[in-house]
N, C-alpha and C. Protein backbone atom coordinates (compact mmCIF):
# COMPACT_ATOMS: atom_id res chain seq x y z
N UNK A 1 0.84 -1.17 0.00
CA UNK A 1 0.00 0.00 0.00
C UNK A 1 0.89 1.24 0.00
N UNK A 2 0.63 2.20 -0.90
CA UNK A 2 1.49 3.39 -0.98
C UNK A 2 1.33 4.27 0.24
N UNK A 3 2.37 5.00 0.49
CA UNK A 3 2.36 5.91 1.62
C UNK A 3 1.47 7.11 1.31
N UNK A 4 0.78 7.56 2.33
CA UNK A 4 -0.10 8.71 2.13
C UNK A 4 0.58 10.00 2.47
N UNK A 5 1.54 9.99 3.33
CA UNK A 5 2.25 11.22 3.61
C UNK A 5 3.44 11.31 2.67
N UNK A 6 3.77 12.43 2.23
CA UNK A 6 4.84 12.63 1.30
C UNK A 6 4.29 12.82 -0.10
N UNK A 7 5.19 13.02 -1.03
CA UNK A 7 4.74 13.32 -2.38
C UNK A 7 4.62 12.10 -3.25
N UNK A 8 4.29 12.36 -4.51
CA UNK A 8 4.13 11.29 -5.49
C UNK A 8 5.45 10.60 -5.77
N UNK A 9 6.53 11.34 -5.67
CA UNK A 9 7.86 10.74 -5.90
C UNK A 9 8.15 9.65 -4.88
N UNK A 10 7.79 9.89 -3.63
CA UNK A 10 8.04 8.89 -2.60
C UNK A 10 7.22 7.63 -2.86
N UNK A 11 5.97 7.82 -3.26
CA UNK A 11 5.12 6.66 -3.56
C UNK A 11 5.66 5.88 -4.75
N UNK A 12 6.12 6.58 -5.73
CA UNK A 12 6.66 5.93 -6.93
C UNK A 12 7.94 5.17 -6.58
N UNK A 13 8.82 5.78 -5.80
CA UNK A 13 10.07 5.12 -5.39
C UNK A 13 9.78 3.89 -4.54
N UNK A 14 8.81 3.99 -3.65
CA UNK A 14 8.45 2.86 -2.80
C UNK A 14 7.92 1.72 -3.66
N UNK A 15 7.10 2.05 -4.65
CA UNK A 15 6.56 1.02 -5.55
C UNK A 15 7.66 0.36 -6.36
N UNK A 16 8.60 1.16 -6.85
CA UNK A 16 9.72 0.61 -7.62
C UNK A 16 10.60 -0.29 -6.75
N UNK A 17 10.80 0.11 -5.50
CA UNK A 17 11.61 -0.71 -4.60
C UNK A 17 10.93 -2.04 -4.33
N UNK A 18 9.60 -2.03 -4.12
CA UNK A 18 8.86 -3.27 -3.89
C UNK A 18 8.95 -4.18 -5.11
N UNK A 19 8.76 -3.60 -6.31
CA UNK A 19 8.87 -4.40 -7.54
C UNK A 19 10.28 -4.94 -7.71
N UNK A 20 11.24 -4.09 -7.43
CA UNK A 20 12.65 -4.49 -7.54
C UNK A 20 12.94 -5.65 -6.60
N UNK A 21 12.48 -5.59 -5.36
CA UNK A 21 12.72 -6.65 -4.40
C UNK A 21 11.99 -7.93 -4.79
N UNK A 22 10.76 -7.79 -5.30
CA UNK A 22 10.02 -8.97 -5.72
C UNK A 22 10.72 -9.66 -6.88
N UNK A 23 11.14 -8.89 -7.87
CA UNK A 23 11.77 -9.47 -9.06
C UNK A 23 13.07 -10.16 -8.69
N UNK A 24 13.92 -9.47 -7.98
CA UNK A 24 15.19 -10.07 -7.62
C UNK A 24 15.03 -11.14 -6.56
N UNK A 25 14.00 -11.05 -5.77
CA UNK A 25 13.75 -12.09 -4.79
C UNK A 25 13.45 -13.43 -5.45
N UNK A 26 12.58 -13.42 -6.45
CA UNK A 26 12.26 -14.66 -7.17
C UNK A 26 13.46 -15.16 -7.96
N UNK A 27 14.18 -14.25 -8.56
CA UNK A 27 15.37 -14.63 -9.32
C UNK A 27 16.42 -15.23 -8.41
N UNK A 28 16.61 -14.60 -7.27
CA UNK A 28 17.61 -15.11 -6.33
C UNK A 28 17.19 -16.45 -5.75
N UNK A 29 15.91 -16.61 -5.47
CA UNK A 29 15.43 -17.90 -4.96
C UNK A 29 15.64 -18.98 -6.00
N UNK A 30 15.32 -18.68 -7.23
CA UNK A 30 15.49 -19.65 -8.32
C UNK A 30 16.97 -19.99 -8.50
N UNK A 31 17.82 -18.97 -8.47
CA UNK A 31 19.27 -19.21 -8.61
C UNK A 31 19.79 -20.02 -7.43
N UNK A 32 19.29 -19.72 -6.23
CA UNK A 32 19.72 -20.49 -5.06
C UNK A 32 19.29 -21.94 -5.14
N UNK A 33 18.08 -22.18 -5.60
CA UNK A 33 17.60 -23.56 -5.76
C UNK A 33 18.43 -24.30 -6.79
N UNK A 34 18.75 -23.61 -7.89
CA UNK A 34 19.58 -24.24 -8.94
C UNK A 34 20.96 -24.58 -8.38
N UNK A 35 21.54 -23.66 -7.63
CA UNK A 35 22.86 -23.91 -7.03
C UNK A 35 22.80 -25.07 -6.05
N UNK A 36 21.72 -25.16 -5.28
CA UNK A 36 21.57 -26.27 -4.34
C UNK A 36 21.44 -27.60 -5.07
N UNK A 37 20.70 -27.61 -6.17
CA UNK A 37 20.56 -28.85 -6.95
C UNK A 37 21.89 -29.28 -7.54
N UNK A 38 22.65 -28.31 -8.04
CA UNK A 38 23.97 -28.63 -8.59
C UNK A 38 24.91 -29.16 -7.51
N UNK A 39 24.84 -28.56 -6.33
CA UNK A 39 25.68 -29.03 -5.22
C UNK A 39 25.28 -30.44 -4.81
N UNK A 40 23.98 -30.71 -4.78
CA UNK A 40 23.50 -32.04 -4.43
C UNK A 40 23.94 -33.07 -5.47
N UNK A 41 23.87 -32.69 -6.73
CA UNK A 41 24.33 -33.59 -7.80
C UNK A 41 25.82 -33.87 -7.66
N UNK A 42 26.60 -32.82 -7.35
CA UNK A 42 28.04 -33.00 -7.14
C UNK A 42 28.34 -33.91 -5.97
N UNK A 43 27.57 -33.76 -4.89
CA UNK A 43 27.77 -34.63 -3.72
C UNK A 43 27.41 -36.07 -4.04
N UNK A 44 26.36 -36.27 -4.84
CA UNK A 44 25.97 -37.62 -5.23
C UNK A 44 27.08 -38.27 -6.05
N UNK A 45 27.66 -37.50 -6.98
CA UNK A 45 28.78 -38.04 -7.76
C UNK A 45 29.96 -38.36 -6.87
N UNK A 46 30.23 -37.49 -5.89
CA UNK A 46 31.35 -37.70 -4.99
C UNK A 46 31.13 -38.95 -4.15
N UNK A 47 29.90 -39.16 -3.68
CA UNK A 47 29.61 -40.36 -2.89
C UNK A 47 29.78 -41.62 -3.73
N UNK A 48 29.39 -41.56 -4.99
CA UNK A 48 29.58 -42.71 -5.87
C UNK A 48 31.05 -43.02 -6.07
N UNK A 49 31.87 -41.99 -6.24
CA UNK A 49 33.31 -42.20 -6.40
C UNK A 49 33.93 -42.76 -5.12
N UNK A 50 33.47 -42.25 -3.98
CA UNK A 50 33.99 -42.75 -2.72
C UNK A 50 33.61 -44.21 -2.51
N UNK A 51 32.39 -44.57 -2.90
CA UNK A 51 31.94 -45.95 -2.77
C UNK A 51 32.80 -46.88 -3.62
N UNK A 52 33.10 -46.44 -4.85
CA UNK A 52 33.96 -47.26 -5.72
C UNK A 52 35.38 -47.36 -5.16
N UNK A 53 35.88 -46.25 -4.59
CA UNK A 53 37.23 -46.27 -4.03
C UNK A 53 37.31 -47.23 -2.84
N UNK A 54 36.30 -47.19 -1.97
CA UNK A 54 36.31 -48.10 -0.83
C UNK A 54 36.15 -49.55 -1.27
N UNK A 55 35.37 -49.79 -2.31
CA UNK A 55 35.23 -51.16 -2.83
C UNK A 55 36.57 -51.65 -3.38
N UNK A 56 37.29 -50.78 -4.08
CA UNK A 56 38.61 -51.14 -4.59
C UNK A 56 39.60 -51.40 -3.46
N UNK A 57 39.53 -50.57 -2.43
CA UNK A 57 40.41 -50.76 -1.28
C UNK A 57 40.10 -52.08 -0.59
N UNK A 58 38.82 -52.41 -0.48
CA UNK A 58 38.40 -53.67 0.13
C UNK A 58 38.96 -54.86 -0.66
N UNK A 59 38.90 -54.77 -1.98
CA UNK A 59 39.44 -55.86 -2.82
C UNK A 59 40.95 -55.97 -2.66
N UNK A 60 41.63 -54.83 -2.53
CA UNK A 60 43.08 -54.84 -2.34
C UNK A 60 43.45 -55.48 -1.01
N UNK A 61 42.72 -55.15 0.05
CA UNK A 61 42.98 -55.76 1.36
C UNK A 61 42.74 -57.26 1.29
N UNK A 62 41.67 -57.67 0.62
CA UNK A 62 41.37 -59.10 0.50
C UNK A 62 42.49 -59.83 -0.26
N UNK A 63 42.98 -59.22 -1.34
CA UNK A 63 44.06 -59.82 -2.12
C UNK A 63 45.33 -59.94 -1.28
N UNK A 64 45.64 -58.91 -0.52
CA UNK A 64 46.84 -58.96 0.31
C UNK A 64 46.71 -59.98 1.45
N UNK A 65 45.52 -60.11 2.02
CA UNK A 65 45.33 -61.12 3.06
C UNK A 65 45.48 -62.53 2.50
N UNK A 66 44.99 -62.74 1.28
CA UNK A 66 45.18 -64.04 0.63
C UNK A 66 46.66 -64.31 0.40
N UNK A 67 47.39 -63.28 -0.03
CA UNK A 67 48.82 -63.43 -0.27
C UNK A 67 49.55 -63.76 1.03
N UNK A 68 49.22 -63.09 2.09
CA UNK A 68 49.87 -63.35 3.38
C UNK A 68 49.57 -64.77 3.85
N UNK A 69 48.33 -65.18 3.72
CA UNK A 69 47.95 -66.52 4.16
C UNK A 69 48.69 -67.59 3.37
N UNK A 70 48.71 -67.43 2.05
CA UNK A 70 49.40 -68.44 1.23
C UNK A 70 50.91 -68.42 1.46
N UNK A 71 51.46 -67.22 1.70
CA UNK A 71 52.90 -67.12 1.96
C UNK A 71 53.28 -67.80 3.27
N UNK A 72 52.46 -67.60 4.29
CA UNK A 72 52.76 -68.23 5.57
C UNK A 72 52.67 -69.74 5.50
N UNK A 73 51.63 -70.24 4.85
CA UNK A 73 51.50 -71.69 4.74
C UNK A 73 52.61 -72.26 3.86
N UNK A 74 52.97 -71.55 2.80
CA UNK A 74 54.06 -72.00 1.93
C UNK A 74 55.40 -71.98 2.65
N UNK A 75 55.63 -70.98 3.47
CA UNK A 75 56.89 -70.88 4.22
C UNK A 75 57.04 -72.01 5.22
N UNK A 76 55.96 -72.34 5.92
CA UNK A 76 56.06 -73.42 6.90
C UNK A 76 56.28 -74.76 6.19
N UNK A 77 55.64 -74.95 5.05
CA UNK A 77 55.84 -76.19 4.29
C UNK A 77 57.28 -76.28 3.80
N UNK A 78 57.82 -75.18 3.30
CA UNK A 78 59.20 -75.17 2.80
C UNK A 78 60.20 -75.42 3.94
N UNK A 79 59.93 -74.84 5.09
CA UNK A 79 60.84 -75.05 6.22
C UNK A 79 60.86 -76.53 6.63
N UNK A 80 59.70 -77.17 6.62
CA UNK A 80 59.64 -78.60 6.95
C UNK A 80 60.39 -79.42 5.91
N UNK A 81 60.24 -79.04 4.64
CA UNK A 81 60.93 -79.77 3.57
C UNK A 81 62.45 -79.59 3.67
N UNK A 82 62.88 -78.38 4.02
CA UNK A 82 64.32 -78.12 4.13
C UNK A 82 64.93 -78.93 5.27
N UNK A 83 64.18 -79.07 6.34
CA UNK A 83 64.71 -79.84 7.47
C UNK A 83 64.77 -81.33 7.16
N UNK A 84 63.96 -81.79 6.24
CA UNK A 84 63.95 -83.21 5.89
C UNK A 84 65.03 -83.57 4.88
N UNK A 85 65.64 -82.61 4.23
CA UNK A 85 66.65 -82.86 3.19
C UNK A 85 67.99 -83.20 3.86
N UNK A 86 68.68 -84.18 3.27
CA UNK A 86 69.95 -84.62 3.83
C UNK A 86 71.15 -84.10 3.05
N UNK A 87 71.02 -83.96 1.76
CA UNK A 87 72.16 -83.55 0.94
C UNK A 87 72.08 -82.08 0.58
N UNK A 88 73.22 -81.39 0.55
CA UNK A 88 73.24 -79.96 0.19
C UNK A 88 72.74 -79.73 -1.25
N UNK A 89 73.00 -80.69 -2.13
CA UNK A 89 72.54 -80.56 -3.52
C UNK A 89 71.00 -80.54 -3.57
N UNK A 90 70.35 -81.31 -2.76
CA UNK A 90 68.89 -81.32 -2.72
C UNK A 90 68.33 -79.98 -2.21
N UNK A 91 69.04 -79.36 -1.26
CA UNK A 91 68.63 -78.05 -0.75
C UNK A 91 68.72 -77.02 -1.88
N UNK A 92 69.80 -77.08 -2.64
CA UNK A 92 69.98 -76.15 -3.75
C UNK A 92 68.86 -76.33 -4.79
N UNK A 93 68.55 -77.56 -5.14
CA UNK A 93 67.48 -77.82 -6.10
C UNK A 93 66.12 -77.35 -5.57
N UNK A 94 65.92 -77.53 -4.26
CA UNK A 94 64.66 -77.08 -3.67
C UNK A 94 64.56 -75.56 -3.71
N UNK A 95 65.68 -74.89 -3.50
CA UNK A 95 65.66 -73.43 -3.54
C UNK A 95 65.31 -72.92 -4.94
N UNK A 96 65.82 -73.58 -5.95
CA UNK A 96 65.50 -73.20 -7.33
C UNK A 96 63.99 -73.37 -7.58
N UNK A 97 63.46 -74.49 -7.15
CA UNK A 97 62.02 -74.72 -7.30
C UNK A 97 61.18 -73.69 -6.55
N UNK A 98 61.64 -73.31 -5.34
CA UNK A 98 60.92 -72.31 -4.56
C UNK A 98 60.97 -70.93 -5.21
N UNK A 99 62.10 -70.59 -5.80
CA UNK A 99 62.21 -69.31 -6.51
C UNK A 99 61.28 -69.27 -7.72
N UNK A 100 61.19 -70.38 -8.44
CA UNK A 100 60.27 -70.44 -9.58
C UNK A 100 58.82 -70.32 -9.12
N UNK A 101 58.50 -70.97 -8.02
CA UNK A 101 57.15 -70.88 -7.47
C UNK A 101 56.84 -69.45 -7.02
N UNK A 102 57.81 -68.81 -6.36
CA UNK A 102 57.61 -67.44 -5.88
C UNK A 102 57.43 -66.46 -7.05
N UNK A 103 58.20 -66.65 -8.11
CA UNK A 103 58.05 -65.75 -9.26
C UNK A 103 56.69 -65.95 -9.93
N UNK A 104 56.22 -67.19 -9.99
CA UNK A 104 54.88 -67.45 -10.54
C UNK A 104 53.80 -66.80 -9.69
N UNK A 105 53.94 -66.87 -8.37
CA UNK A 105 52.97 -66.24 -7.47
C UNK A 105 53.01 -64.71 -7.61
N UNK A 106 54.21 -64.16 -7.80
CA UNK A 106 54.33 -62.71 -7.98
C UNK A 106 53.64 -62.26 -9.26
N UNK A 107 53.76 -63.04 -10.32
CA UNK A 107 53.08 -62.70 -11.58
C UNK A 107 51.56 -62.78 -11.42
N UNK A 108 51.07 -63.79 -10.70
CA UNK A 108 49.64 -63.89 -10.45
C UNK A 108 49.13 -62.72 -9.62
N UNK A 109 49.91 -62.34 -8.61
CA UNK A 109 49.53 -61.20 -7.77
C UNK A 109 49.48 -59.92 -8.61
N UNK A 110 50.48 -59.75 -9.44
CA UNK A 110 50.53 -58.56 -10.31
C UNK A 110 49.33 -58.53 -11.25
N UNK A 111 48.99 -59.66 -11.83
CA UNK A 111 47.84 -59.72 -12.73
C UNK A 111 46.55 -59.37 -11.99
N UNK A 112 46.38 -59.98 -10.81
CA UNK A 112 45.17 -59.68 -10.01
C UNK A 112 45.12 -58.22 -9.60
N UNK A 113 46.28 -57.67 -9.27
CA UNK A 113 46.35 -56.28 -8.85
C UNK A 113 45.98 -55.33 -9.99
N UNK A 114 46.45 -55.60 -11.20
CA UNK A 114 46.16 -54.73 -12.33
C UNK A 114 44.76 -54.96 -12.89
N UNK A 115 44.14 -56.09 -12.61
CA UNK A 115 42.78 -56.32 -13.05
C UNK A 115 41.75 -55.64 -12.16
N UNK A 116 42.13 -55.32 -10.94
CA UNK A 116 41.18 -54.72 -10.00
C UNK A 116 40.59 -53.40 -10.48
N UNK A 117 41.36 -52.44 -11.00
CA UNK A 117 40.74 -51.19 -11.46
C UNK A 117 39.79 -51.38 -12.63
N UNK A 118 40.12 -52.28 -13.53
CA UNK A 118 39.22 -52.50 -14.68
C UNK A 118 37.93 -53.18 -14.25
N UNK A 119 37.98 -54.00 -13.19
CA UNK A 119 36.76 -54.66 -12.71
C UNK A 119 35.88 -53.72 -11.88
N UNK A 120 36.46 -52.64 -11.34
CA UNK A 120 35.68 -51.75 -10.49
C UNK A 120 35.05 -50.61 -11.27
N UNK A 121 35.35 -50.47 -12.55
CA UNK A 121 34.72 -49.41 -13.36
C UNK A 121 33.29 -49.77 -13.66
N UNK A 122 32.47 -48.73 -13.77
CA UNK A 122 31.05 -48.93 -14.06
C UNK A 122 30.81 -49.03 -15.54
């Protein structure tokens, strides 16, 4: 409602200010809502990336635990075999076989490790 005291200029300025506030108020609300939606979309993308990263980390931990378990059981078996050997030549031959086995396991670990990122992509 326009002011009754004062001149026509004051009423006109008051009306312009109200229109100005209404126009920019709706524009600002719309811009704020758009910014909030964009932020929400960005957070959703970030959560998806974090979920994939944690899944990859989980697979890496599982792979390393399998490696530790197999290494420990293999080490105890090898130690028992070494104690049962009587000739130094047999120990040398066993060491060669163990090195070949270890290199094969390292290649398998490497393959599994490099396959993990390709399996975790969407």
